Structure formats: structure tokens, C-alpha cells
Coordinates of C-alpha atoms in Angstrom, one line a residue:
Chain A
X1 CA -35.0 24.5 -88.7
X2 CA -31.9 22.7 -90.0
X3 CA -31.5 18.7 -88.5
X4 CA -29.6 18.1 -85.1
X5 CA -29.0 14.3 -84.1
X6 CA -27.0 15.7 -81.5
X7 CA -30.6 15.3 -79.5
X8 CA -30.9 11.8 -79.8
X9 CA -28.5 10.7 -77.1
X10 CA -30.8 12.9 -74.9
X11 CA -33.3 11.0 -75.0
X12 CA -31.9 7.3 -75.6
X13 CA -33.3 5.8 -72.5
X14 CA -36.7 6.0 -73.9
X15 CA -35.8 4.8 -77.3
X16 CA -33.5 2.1 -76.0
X17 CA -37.2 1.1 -73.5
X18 CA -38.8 1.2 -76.8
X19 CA -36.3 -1.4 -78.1
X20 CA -36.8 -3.5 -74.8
X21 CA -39.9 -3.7 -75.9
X22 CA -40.2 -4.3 -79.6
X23 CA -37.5 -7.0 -78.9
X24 CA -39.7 -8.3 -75.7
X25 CA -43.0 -8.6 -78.3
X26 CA -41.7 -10.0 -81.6
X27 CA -39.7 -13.0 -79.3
X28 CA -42.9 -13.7 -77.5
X29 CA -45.1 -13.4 -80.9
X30 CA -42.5 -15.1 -82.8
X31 CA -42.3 -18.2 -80.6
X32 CA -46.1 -18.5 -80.5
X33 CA -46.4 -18.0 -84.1
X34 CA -43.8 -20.5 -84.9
X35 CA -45.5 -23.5 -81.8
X36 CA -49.0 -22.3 -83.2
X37 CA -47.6 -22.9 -87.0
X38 CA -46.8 -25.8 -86.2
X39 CA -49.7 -27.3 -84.5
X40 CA -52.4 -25.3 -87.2
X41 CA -50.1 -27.4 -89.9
X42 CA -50.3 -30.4 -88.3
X43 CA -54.4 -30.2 -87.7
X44 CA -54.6 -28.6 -91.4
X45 CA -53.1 -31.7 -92.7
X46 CA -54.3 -34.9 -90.2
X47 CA -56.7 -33.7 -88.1
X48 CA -60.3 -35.1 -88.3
X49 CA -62.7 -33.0 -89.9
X50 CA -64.6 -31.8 -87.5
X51 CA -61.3 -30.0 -85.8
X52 CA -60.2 -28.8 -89.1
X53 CA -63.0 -26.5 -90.1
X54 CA -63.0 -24.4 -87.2
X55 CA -58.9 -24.0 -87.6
X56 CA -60.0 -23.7 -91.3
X57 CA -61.9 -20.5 -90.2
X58 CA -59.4 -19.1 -87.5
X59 CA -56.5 -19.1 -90.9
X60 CA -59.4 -17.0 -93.0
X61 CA -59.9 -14.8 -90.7
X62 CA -56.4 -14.1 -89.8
X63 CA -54.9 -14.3 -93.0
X64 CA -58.4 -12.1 -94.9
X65 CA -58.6 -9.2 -92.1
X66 CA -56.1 -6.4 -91.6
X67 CA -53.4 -6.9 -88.2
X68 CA -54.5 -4.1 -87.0
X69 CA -58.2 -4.5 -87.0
X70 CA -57.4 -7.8 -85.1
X71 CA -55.4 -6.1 -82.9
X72 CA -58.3 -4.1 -81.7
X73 CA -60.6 -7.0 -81.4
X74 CA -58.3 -8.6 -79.0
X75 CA -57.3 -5.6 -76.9
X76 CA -61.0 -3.1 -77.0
X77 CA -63.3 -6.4 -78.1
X78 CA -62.1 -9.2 -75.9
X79 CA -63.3 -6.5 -73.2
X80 CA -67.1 -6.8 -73.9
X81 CA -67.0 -10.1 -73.0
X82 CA -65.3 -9.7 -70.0
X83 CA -61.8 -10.7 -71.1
X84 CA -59.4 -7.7 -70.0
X85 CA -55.8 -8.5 -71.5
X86 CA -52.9 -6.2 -71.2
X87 CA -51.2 -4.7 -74.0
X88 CA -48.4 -6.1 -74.0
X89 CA -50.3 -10.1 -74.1
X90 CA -53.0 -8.9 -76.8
X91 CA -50.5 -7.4 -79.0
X92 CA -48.1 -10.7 -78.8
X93 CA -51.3 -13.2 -79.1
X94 CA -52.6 -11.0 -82.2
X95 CA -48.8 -10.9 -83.4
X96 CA -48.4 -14.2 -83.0
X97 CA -51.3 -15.7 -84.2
X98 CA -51.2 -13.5 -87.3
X99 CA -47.9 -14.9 -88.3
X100 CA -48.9 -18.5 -86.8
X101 CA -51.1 -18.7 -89.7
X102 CA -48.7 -17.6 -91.9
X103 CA -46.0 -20.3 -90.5
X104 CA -48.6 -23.2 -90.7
X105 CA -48.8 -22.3 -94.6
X106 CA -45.1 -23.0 -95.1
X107 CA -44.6 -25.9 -92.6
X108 CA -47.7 -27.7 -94.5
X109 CA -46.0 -27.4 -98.0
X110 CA -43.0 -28.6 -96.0
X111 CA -44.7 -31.4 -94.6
X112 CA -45.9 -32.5 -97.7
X113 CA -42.2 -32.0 -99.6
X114 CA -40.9 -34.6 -97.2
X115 CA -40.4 -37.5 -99.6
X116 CA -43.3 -40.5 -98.9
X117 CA -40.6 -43.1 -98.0
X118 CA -39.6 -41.0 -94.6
X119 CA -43.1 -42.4 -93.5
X120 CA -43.0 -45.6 -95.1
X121 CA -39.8 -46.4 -93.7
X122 CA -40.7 -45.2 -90.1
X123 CA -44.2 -46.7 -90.4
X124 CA -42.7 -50.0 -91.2
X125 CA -40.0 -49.8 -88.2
X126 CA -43.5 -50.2 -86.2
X127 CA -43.6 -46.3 -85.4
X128 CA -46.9 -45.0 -85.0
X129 CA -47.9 -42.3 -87.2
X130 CA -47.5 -39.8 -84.9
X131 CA -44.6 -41.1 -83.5
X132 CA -42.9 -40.9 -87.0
X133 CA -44.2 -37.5 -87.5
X134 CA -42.7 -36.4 -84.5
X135 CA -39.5 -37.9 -85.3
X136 CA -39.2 -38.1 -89.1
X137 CA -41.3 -36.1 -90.9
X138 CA -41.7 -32.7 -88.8
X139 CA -37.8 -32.4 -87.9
X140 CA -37.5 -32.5 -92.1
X141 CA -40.0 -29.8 -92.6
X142 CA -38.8 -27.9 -89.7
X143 CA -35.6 -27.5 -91.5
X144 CA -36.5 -26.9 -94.9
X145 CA -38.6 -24.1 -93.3
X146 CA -36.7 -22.1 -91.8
X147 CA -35.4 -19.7 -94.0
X148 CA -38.7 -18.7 -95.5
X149 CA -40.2 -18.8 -91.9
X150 CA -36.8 -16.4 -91.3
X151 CA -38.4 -13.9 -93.4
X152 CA -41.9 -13.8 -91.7
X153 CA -40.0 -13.2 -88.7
X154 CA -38.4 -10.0 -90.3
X155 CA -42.0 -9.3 -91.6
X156 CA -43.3 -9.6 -87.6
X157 CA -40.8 -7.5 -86.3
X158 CA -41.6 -4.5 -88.7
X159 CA -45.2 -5.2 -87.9
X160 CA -45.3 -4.4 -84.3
X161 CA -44.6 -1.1 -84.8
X162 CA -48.9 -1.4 -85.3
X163 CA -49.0 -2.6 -81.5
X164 CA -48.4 1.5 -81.0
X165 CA -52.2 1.3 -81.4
X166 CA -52.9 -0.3 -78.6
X167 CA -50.6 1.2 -76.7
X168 CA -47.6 -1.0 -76.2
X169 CA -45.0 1.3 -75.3
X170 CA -42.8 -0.2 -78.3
X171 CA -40.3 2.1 -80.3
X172 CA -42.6 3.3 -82.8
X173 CA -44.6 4.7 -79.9
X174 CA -41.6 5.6 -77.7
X175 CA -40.5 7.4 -81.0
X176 CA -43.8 9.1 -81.8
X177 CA -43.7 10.0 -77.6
X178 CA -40.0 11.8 -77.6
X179 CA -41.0 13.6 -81.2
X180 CA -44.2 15.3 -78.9
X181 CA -42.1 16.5 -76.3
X182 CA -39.0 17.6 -78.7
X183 CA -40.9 18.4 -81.9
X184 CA -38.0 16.5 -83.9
X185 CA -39.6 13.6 -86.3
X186 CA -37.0 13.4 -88.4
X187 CA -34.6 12.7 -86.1
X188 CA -36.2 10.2 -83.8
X189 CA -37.8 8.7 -86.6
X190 CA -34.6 8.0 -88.5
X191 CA -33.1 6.6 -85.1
X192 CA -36.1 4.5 -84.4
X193 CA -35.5 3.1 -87.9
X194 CA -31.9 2.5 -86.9
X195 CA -32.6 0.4 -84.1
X196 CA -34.9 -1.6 -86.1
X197 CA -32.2 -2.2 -88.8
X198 CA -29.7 -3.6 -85.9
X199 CA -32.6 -5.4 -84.4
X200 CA -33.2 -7.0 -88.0
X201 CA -29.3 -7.8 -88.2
X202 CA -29.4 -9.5 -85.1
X203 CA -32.1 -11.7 -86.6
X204 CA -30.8 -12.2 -89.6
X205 CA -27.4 -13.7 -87.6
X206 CA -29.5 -15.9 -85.2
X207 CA -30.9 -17.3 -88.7
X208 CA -27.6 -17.9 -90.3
X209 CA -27.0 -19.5 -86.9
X210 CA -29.6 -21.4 -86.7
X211 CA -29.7 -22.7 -90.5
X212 CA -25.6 -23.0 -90.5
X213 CA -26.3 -25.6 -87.0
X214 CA -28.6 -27.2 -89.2
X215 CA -26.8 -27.8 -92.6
X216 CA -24.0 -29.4 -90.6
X217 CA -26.4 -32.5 -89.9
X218 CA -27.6 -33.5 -93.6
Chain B
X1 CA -53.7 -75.9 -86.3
X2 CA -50.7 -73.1 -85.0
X3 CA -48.1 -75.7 -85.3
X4 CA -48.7 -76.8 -88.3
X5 CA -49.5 -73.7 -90.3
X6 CA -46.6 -72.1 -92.2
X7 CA -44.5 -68.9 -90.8
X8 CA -45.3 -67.1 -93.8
X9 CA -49.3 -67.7 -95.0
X10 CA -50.9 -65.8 -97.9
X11 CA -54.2 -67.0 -98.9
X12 CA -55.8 -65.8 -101.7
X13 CA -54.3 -62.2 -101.6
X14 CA -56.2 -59.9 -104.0
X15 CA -56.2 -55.9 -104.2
X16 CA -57.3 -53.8 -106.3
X17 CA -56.5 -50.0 -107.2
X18 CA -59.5 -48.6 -108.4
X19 CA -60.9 -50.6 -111.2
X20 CA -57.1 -52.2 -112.0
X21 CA -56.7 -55.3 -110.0
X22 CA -52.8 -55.9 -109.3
X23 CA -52.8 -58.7 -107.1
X24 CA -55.4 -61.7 -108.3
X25 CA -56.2 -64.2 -106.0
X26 CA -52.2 -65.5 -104.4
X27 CA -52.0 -68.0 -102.2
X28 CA -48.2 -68.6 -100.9
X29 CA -46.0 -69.8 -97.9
X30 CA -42.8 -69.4 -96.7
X31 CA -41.6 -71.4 -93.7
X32 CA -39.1 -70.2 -91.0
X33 CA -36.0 -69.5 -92.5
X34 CA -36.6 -70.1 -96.1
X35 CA -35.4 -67.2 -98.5
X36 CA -37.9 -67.0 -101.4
X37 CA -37.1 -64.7 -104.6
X38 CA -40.1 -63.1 -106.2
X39 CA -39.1 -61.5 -110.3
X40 CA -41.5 -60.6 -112.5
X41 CA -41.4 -57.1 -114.8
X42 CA -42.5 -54.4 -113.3
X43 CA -46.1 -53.9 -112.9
X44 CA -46.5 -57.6 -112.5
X45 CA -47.8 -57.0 -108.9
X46 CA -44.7 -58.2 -106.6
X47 CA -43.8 -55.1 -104.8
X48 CA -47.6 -54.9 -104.0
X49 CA -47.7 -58.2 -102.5
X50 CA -43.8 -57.5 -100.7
X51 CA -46.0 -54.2 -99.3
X52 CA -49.0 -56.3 -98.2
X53 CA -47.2 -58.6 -96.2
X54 CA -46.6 -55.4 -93.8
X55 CA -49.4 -54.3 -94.3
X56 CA -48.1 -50.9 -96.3
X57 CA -50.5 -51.6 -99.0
X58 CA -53.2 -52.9 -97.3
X59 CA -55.1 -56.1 -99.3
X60 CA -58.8 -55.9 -100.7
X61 CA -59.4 -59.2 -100.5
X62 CA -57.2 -62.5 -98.6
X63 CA -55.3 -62.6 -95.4
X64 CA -51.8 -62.7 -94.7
X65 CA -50.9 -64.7 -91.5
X66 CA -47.7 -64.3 -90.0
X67 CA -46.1 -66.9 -87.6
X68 CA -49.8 -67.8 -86.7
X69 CA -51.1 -64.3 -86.2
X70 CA -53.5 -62.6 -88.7
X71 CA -51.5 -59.6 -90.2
X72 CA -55.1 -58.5 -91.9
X73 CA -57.8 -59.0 -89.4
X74 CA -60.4 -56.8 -88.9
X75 CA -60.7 -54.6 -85.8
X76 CA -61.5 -51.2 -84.7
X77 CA -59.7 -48.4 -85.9
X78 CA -57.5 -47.8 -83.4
X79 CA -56.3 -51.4 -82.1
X80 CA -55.7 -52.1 -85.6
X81 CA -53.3 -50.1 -85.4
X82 CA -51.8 -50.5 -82.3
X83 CA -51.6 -54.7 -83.7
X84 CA -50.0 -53.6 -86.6
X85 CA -47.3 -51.0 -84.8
X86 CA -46.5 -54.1 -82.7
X87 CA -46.6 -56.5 -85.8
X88 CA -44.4 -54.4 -88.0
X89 CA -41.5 -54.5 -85.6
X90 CA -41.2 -57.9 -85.8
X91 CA -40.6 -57.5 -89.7
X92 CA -37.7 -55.3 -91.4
X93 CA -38.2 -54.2 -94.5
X94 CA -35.5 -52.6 -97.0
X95 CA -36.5 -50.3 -100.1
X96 CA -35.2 -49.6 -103.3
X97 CA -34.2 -45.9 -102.5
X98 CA -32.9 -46.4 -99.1
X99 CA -35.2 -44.0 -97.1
X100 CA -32.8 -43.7 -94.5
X101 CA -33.8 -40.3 -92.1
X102 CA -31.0 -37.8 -93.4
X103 CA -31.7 -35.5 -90.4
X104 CA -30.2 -38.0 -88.3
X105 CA -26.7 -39.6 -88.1
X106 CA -26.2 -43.3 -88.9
X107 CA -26.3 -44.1 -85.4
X108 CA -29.4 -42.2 -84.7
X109 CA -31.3 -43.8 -88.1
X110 CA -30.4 -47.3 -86.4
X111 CA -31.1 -46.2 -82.3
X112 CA -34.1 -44.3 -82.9
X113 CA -36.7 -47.4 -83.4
X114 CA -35.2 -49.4 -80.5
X115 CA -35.1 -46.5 -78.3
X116 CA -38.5 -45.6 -79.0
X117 CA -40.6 -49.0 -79.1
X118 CA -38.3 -51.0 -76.9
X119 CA -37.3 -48.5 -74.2
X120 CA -34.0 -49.1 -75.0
X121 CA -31.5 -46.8 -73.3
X122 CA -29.2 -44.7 -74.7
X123 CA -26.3 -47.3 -74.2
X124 CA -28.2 -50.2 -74.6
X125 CA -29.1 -48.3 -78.1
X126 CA -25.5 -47.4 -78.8
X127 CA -24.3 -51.2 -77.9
X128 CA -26.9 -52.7 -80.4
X129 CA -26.3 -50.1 -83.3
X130 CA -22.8 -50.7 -83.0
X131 CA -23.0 -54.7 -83.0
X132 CA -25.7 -54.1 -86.1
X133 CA -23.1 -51.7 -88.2
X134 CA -20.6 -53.7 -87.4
X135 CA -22.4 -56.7 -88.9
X136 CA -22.9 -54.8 -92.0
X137 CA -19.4 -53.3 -92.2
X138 CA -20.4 -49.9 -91.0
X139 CA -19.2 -49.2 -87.9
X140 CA -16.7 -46.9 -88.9
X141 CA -19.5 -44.7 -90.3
X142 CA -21.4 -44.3 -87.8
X143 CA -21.2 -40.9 -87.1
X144 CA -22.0 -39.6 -91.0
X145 CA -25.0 -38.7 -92.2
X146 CA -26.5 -40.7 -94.9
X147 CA -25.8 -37.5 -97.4
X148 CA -21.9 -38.3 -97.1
X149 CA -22.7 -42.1 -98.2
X150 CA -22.6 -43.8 -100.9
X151 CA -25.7 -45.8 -102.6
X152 CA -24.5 -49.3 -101.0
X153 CA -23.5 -47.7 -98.0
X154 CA -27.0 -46.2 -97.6
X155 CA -28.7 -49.7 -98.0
X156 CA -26.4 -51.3 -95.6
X157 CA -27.1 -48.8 -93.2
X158 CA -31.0 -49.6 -93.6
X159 CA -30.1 -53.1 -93.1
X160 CA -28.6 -52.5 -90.1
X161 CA -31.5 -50.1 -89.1
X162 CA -34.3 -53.1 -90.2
X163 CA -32.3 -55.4 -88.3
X164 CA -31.5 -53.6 -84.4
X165 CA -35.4 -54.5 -84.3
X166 CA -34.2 -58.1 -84.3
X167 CA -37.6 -58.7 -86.9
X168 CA -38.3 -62.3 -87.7
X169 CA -38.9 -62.1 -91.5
X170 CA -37.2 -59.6 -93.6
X171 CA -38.4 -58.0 -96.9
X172 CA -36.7 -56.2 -99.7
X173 CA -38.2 -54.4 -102.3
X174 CA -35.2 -54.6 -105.0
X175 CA -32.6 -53.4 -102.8
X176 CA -30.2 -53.2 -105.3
X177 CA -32.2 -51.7 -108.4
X178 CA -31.1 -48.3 -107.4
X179 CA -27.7 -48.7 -107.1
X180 CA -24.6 -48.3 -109.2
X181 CA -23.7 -51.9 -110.6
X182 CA -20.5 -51.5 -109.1
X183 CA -21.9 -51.1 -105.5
X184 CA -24.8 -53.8 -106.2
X185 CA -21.9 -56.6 -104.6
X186 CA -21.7 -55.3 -101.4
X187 CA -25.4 -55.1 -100.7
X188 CA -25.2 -58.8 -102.0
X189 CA -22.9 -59.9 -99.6
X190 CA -24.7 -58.5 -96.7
X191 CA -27.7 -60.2 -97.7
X192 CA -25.8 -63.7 -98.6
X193 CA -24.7 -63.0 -94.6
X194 CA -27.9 -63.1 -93.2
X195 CA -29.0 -66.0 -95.7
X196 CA -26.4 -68.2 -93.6
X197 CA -27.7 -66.8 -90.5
X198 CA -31.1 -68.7 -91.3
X199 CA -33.4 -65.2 -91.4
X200 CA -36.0 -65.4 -93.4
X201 CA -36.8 -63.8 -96.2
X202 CA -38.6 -62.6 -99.0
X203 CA -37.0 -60.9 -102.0
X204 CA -38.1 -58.9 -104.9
X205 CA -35.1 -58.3 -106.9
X206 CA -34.3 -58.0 -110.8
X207 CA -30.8 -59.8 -110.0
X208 CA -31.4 -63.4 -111.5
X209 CA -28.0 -64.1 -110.6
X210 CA -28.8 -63.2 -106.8
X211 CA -31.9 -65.0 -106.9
X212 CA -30.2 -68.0 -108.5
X213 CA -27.4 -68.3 -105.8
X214 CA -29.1 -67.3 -102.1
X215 CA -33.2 -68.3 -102.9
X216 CA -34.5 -71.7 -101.8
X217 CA -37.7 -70.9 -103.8
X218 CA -38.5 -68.5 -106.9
X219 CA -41.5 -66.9 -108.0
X220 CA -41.9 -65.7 -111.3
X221 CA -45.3 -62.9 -110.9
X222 CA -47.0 -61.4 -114.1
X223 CA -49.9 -59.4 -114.3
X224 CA -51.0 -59.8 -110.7
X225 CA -50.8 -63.7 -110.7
X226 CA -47.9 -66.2 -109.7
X227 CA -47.2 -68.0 -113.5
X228 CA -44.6 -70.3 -111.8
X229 CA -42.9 -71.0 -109.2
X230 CA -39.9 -73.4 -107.7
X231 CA -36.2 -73.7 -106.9
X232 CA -34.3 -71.4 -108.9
X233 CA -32.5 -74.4 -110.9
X234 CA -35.9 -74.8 -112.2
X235 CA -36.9 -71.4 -112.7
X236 CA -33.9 -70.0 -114.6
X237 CA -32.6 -73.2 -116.1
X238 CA -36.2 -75.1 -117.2
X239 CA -39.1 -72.8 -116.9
X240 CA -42.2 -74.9 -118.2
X241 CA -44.3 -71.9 -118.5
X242 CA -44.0 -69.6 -122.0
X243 CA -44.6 -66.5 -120.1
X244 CA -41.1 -67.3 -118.0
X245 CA -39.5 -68.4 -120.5
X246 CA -40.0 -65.5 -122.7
X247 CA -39.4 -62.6 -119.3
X248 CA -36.3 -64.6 -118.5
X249 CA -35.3 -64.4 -122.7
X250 CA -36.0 -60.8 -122.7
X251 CA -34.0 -60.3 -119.3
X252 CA -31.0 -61.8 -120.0
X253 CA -31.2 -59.6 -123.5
X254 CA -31.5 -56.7 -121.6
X255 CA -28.7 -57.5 -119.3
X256 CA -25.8 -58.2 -121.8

């Protein structure tokens, strides 16, 4: 049985749903991941204790546990206790807050690169200190973030392929669904990794973008 | 009592880091529009007590009045704050390496504070940052970022910033040491401006030259206490302490 692409086109509609979808999840997941890194950062580093160890435990647990098993707990588990989420939301708030604690990792190390002065010289303007977080310090660590905070996003997109699990209709899956009806893996696998090499282009330009915008105003 | 006290009032200022005391027990004043110079070698404790006047190194020990309000006085957590917030915008405060924001154009480093604690809008912002750079000769830079600026364009710029708060007392934590002796002048001449605008100030330099020609009063600082002080012909022409006399000596070795 010799390889055929010539059957792809056949059945690009499904794939090109499957991208939809894979595109629809890593934006949601990445823009929860990136809010929630911040906000984990900014409790990690000035919140009062008593807020700090339970985000202190959330970052364990996410960070020390596999994706997928968290995946599960938050589509099958959240169930037992009466909270029914749909696919699509359980995989992007697993997604995202996997990655969130990633993000708040880099964004505290950023934080704490911004040189002391930036404070000092806010502080003594009569900011408050969150005021001059807000305006000083965070917009510096945002910045000197985002290119390793780029490569968690590459990192998220491969890594909701494992949202198949839990049956998000994404391209793995739509991949995996075509292959049982046309008993071709190698083909629709090699054109579901296709799509996700010109999804990862596109984000790889909307970082250049992004970082290019940026590098204008220093 | 108000009237009378001085606009500037540090009474018996102490702090401690630790087990190392740096400031031991200052008392000093400063009336409106006075410029005083404080020298000293480093160490000696004057950046701590520049800092403590703002309340950015907090004193152990003393209090620091400012135009007849406590800058030190004890209060809960949170309205200490909000009375120093309020407090610090009445004083400007210029540092050795600049800190100007370099995420934010000239403009924005100078509108931000207004527009933030005195609901300033955006042309009311833009009016005052303009009259400020212009004051400082930077108008025509005010769309650069403070990476495209020199050293003594940088520290006019936070001039200019300090001053769109319209503060009341002005500090500078050797504005000058950082910069290339060719661009020290500049900085200088800004400063000599606001001198003959009658703002005070307080000034921590190693520029005995400076000090010499804008200070009415100078205070020579070693090891955490003041060893002399008085106008600067005193100070740099007949110290009567050995401890000036021998910093000034080593200084003006140093310097040729």
C-alpha cells in the first residue's frame, strides 16, 4: 500500500475544523495563561501570606502533575461535584492554567530584573506601590518577557493536541477521526503536522510583531 | 509653634542597618528657599539622610518635619501610606543614575505622575511637560526615549519630571556623579536655574565647586554624624574641624 496525499484534499473540511479548533483553544488558553501569569506573579511576589500559600499550592500542583491527568480532573472530576464543563472550556482552563503557571515563573524573574530605581523613582513621584507597579515596573517585565513567554506559547499550542482526550474536536482528533474512516495515518498525520507548522509560523510572526512594536519604544 | 518652626526640621535623625548605625543622632533645618550642600565620602551617611527626608529609607529613631507636617509619624499601615503618597508629591527628588522609565517617551516619563495623582488631562499634561522641558532645554526631545539620550540629557529630563509635580523642596542624590565630566555643566546650570528661582533645596554632591557657588549652607557628614557645618566660604576656605580639613585635602588630591 504505497502513500497517496491525493486524499487529503478529500477530506480538508474536517482537518481545516480541526484547525478552527486547535487555533480557537491555544488563543483562549494562551490569553488566560498569560492574565493568570500575571496575576500568580504578582501574588507570588507581594501578596500577603495567607493568599500566597494557597497560590503556592495551585503552581505545585500544576507545574508537579502531568497536563493530561489535569485535564481529566477538570473535565470527568469537576463532574462529581456537580460542575459539568464543556470540552472545549475545561480543556482551555486546564491549558491555560498549566501554562499560567509557567508564565508567572518568568514574569516573577522579570519583575524582580527591573532595576530597584524604577520603584524608587515612581515611589518618590508619590505613586502608590501599586500604582507604580502598574505603570513602571509590570510594563518592563512584560517586555522583557515576551520572548521566552513566546516559546511557552509554541509549547501550548503543541500541547493541545492532549485536549483529543477529552474530546475536543481539535486536529489531532479530527486527524485520528479521518484516519478511521480512510485507514490512511500517514497521510493525515503528516498533514495534521503541516497545519500545525503553519499555525506555529503564524505565531512566531505575531511574536516578531509584537517584540518588533515593542523595541521601537526603548 | 507652625510659624515659627523651620520648613525643613530634622531632629535627632538616627537609623540603623542591622547592628551598623549610619545616621547618629542629626538634628538640622533648612528654611524656605535655602539651598544647603551636604559632602562627606561615601559611607558617611548623607544619601541616607537625603533618602529619609522622603521617607525612602525610613528613620529608626528622630522625626523629620516638613513645612510643619510630620514626614515620620506613626499611623496605621495603610494611612501611612496614603500620608506619605500625598507627602512625596510635594517633594522631587533626582538620583544619581537617572531612573527615568525607558518604556515611556520623555513626554510620557514627565505626564505620567501629573496625570495620575492630579487628574490632569491629557492636554493639561502635555501643556505642563512642555513648559517643564522647555525649562530644562528639552523640549525638542520630547518625543525620544531616554535610551537615545545622553547622561545629562537623562537627568534633565528627571528634573523636569521631579519638577511637573510643582514639589516644594527638591533633593538630589549627586546628580552629577554619574555623568561624563563633560556633561556634568549642563546638569549644573539647570540646577543654578532653579537656585535663582528660590526652590529649595538639599544637595548631596561631590562637586565642591558646585557646592561652593549655588549653597547658602554646607554640611560636611562623616561616619553618620554632621562634623561641620556653614557657608561654603567657611567650609572649603577655613574648616575648623581636622576631619574637613583632611576630606577636603584628600578631595581636591583626588580631583587634579
Amino acid at each position: 500500500m504505497g502513500l497517496d496525499f491525493s486524499i487529503v484534499p478529500k477530506y480538508l473540511d474536517i482537518l481545516l475544523l480541526g484547525v478552527a479548533w486547535t487555533v480557537g483553544i491555544t488563543l483562549a488558553a494562551a490569553l488566560l495563561s498569560f492574565v493568570g501569569g500575571i496575576l500568580f506573579a504578582l501574588v507570588a511576589l507581594y501578596g500577603p501570606w495567607l493568599l500566597r500559600q494557597p497560590f503556592r499550592l495551585v503552581s505545585w500542583v500544576f507545574m508537579g502533575t502531568p497536563l493530561l491527568l489535569q485535564l481529566f480532573l477538570i473535565y470527568f472530576g469537576l463532574v462529581q461535584i456537580g460542575i459539568d464543563l464543556p470540552a472545549f472550556v475545561a480543556g482551555s482552563i486546564g491549558l491555560g492554567l498549566h501554562f499560567a503557571v509557567y508564565n508567572s515563573e518568568l514574569i516573577q524573574a522579570a519583575i524582580l530584573a527591573v532595576d530597584r530605581g524604577q520603584m524608587e523613582a515612581a515611589r518618590t513621584l508619590g505613586l502608590s506601590r501599586g500604582q507604580a507597579l502598574r505603570k513602571v515596573v509590570v510594563p518592563q517585565a512584560v517586555r522583557a518577557v515576551i520572548p521566552p513567554i513566546g516559546n511557552n506559547m509554541i509549547a501550548l499550542l503543541k500541547d493541545s493536541a492532549l485536549v483529543s482526550v477529552i474530546g475536543v474536536s481539535e486536529l489531532t482528533l479530527s486527524a485520528q477521526r479521518v484516519i478511521g474512516k480512510t485507514y490512511r495515518p500517514f497521510e493525515f498525520y503528516l498533514a495534521a503536522a503541516a497545519f500545525y507548522y503553519v499555525i506555529n509560523l503564524c505565531m512566531e510572526w505575531v511574536q516578531r510583531k509584537i517584540e518588533r512594536r515593542i523595541s521601537v519604544s526603548r | 509653634m507652625a510659624q515659627n518652626q523651620p520648613f525643613v526640621d530634622i531632629r535627632h535623625a538616627q537609623k540603623s542597618f542591622g547592628k551598623v548605625e549610619v545616621l547618629k543622632d542629626i538634628s538640622l533645618t533648612v528654611e524656605r528657599g535655602q539651598i544647603v550642600g551636604i559632602i562627606g565620602s561615601s559611607g558617611s551617611g548623607k544619601s541616607t539622610l537625603l533618602r529619609a527626608i522622603n521617607d525612602l529609607d525610613p528613620l529608626s529613631g528622630g522625626e523629620i518635619w516638613l513645612d510643619g507636617v510630620q514626614v515620620n509619624k506613626k499611623l496605621p499601615h495603610r494611612q501611612y501610606e496614603a500620608h506619605i503618597n500625598a507627602l512625596r508629591q510635594q517633594v522631587g527628588m533626582v538620583f544619581q543614575h537617572f531612573n527615568l522609565f525607558p518604556h515611556l517617551s520623555v513626554r510620557d516619563n514627565v505626564t505620567m505622575a501629573p496625570m495620575l495623582l492630579k487628574n490632569l488631562s491629557r492636554a493639561e499634561a502635555n501643556r505642563l511637560a512642555e513648559e517643564q522641558l522647555d525649562h530644562v532645554g528639552m523640549l525638542e526631545r520630547i518625543e525620544y526615549y531616554p535610551s537615545q539620550l545622553s547622561g545629562g540629557q537623562k537627568q534633565r529630563v528627571a528634573i523636569a519630571r521631579a519638577l511637573a509635580m510643582k514639589p516644594k523642596l527638591m533633593l538630589f542624590d549627586e546628580a552629577t556623579s554619574a555623568l561624563d565630566p563633560e556633561l556634568v555643566e549642563e546638569v549644573n546650570l539647570v540646577m543654578k536655574k532653579l537656585a535663582e528661582q528660590h526652590m529649595t533645596m538639599i544637595i548631596v554632591t561631590h562637586e565642591m565647586d558646585f557646592a561652593a557657588s549655588v549653597c547658602d549652607r554646607v554640611l560636611f557628614m562623616d561616619k553618620g554624624v554632621v562634623v561641620e557645618e556653614g557657608p561654603p566660604q567657611v567650609i572649603f576656605k577655613n574648616p575648623t574641624q581636622p576631619r574637613t580639613r583632611e576630606f577636603l585635602r584628600k578631595h581636591i588630591e583626588g580631583a587634579s
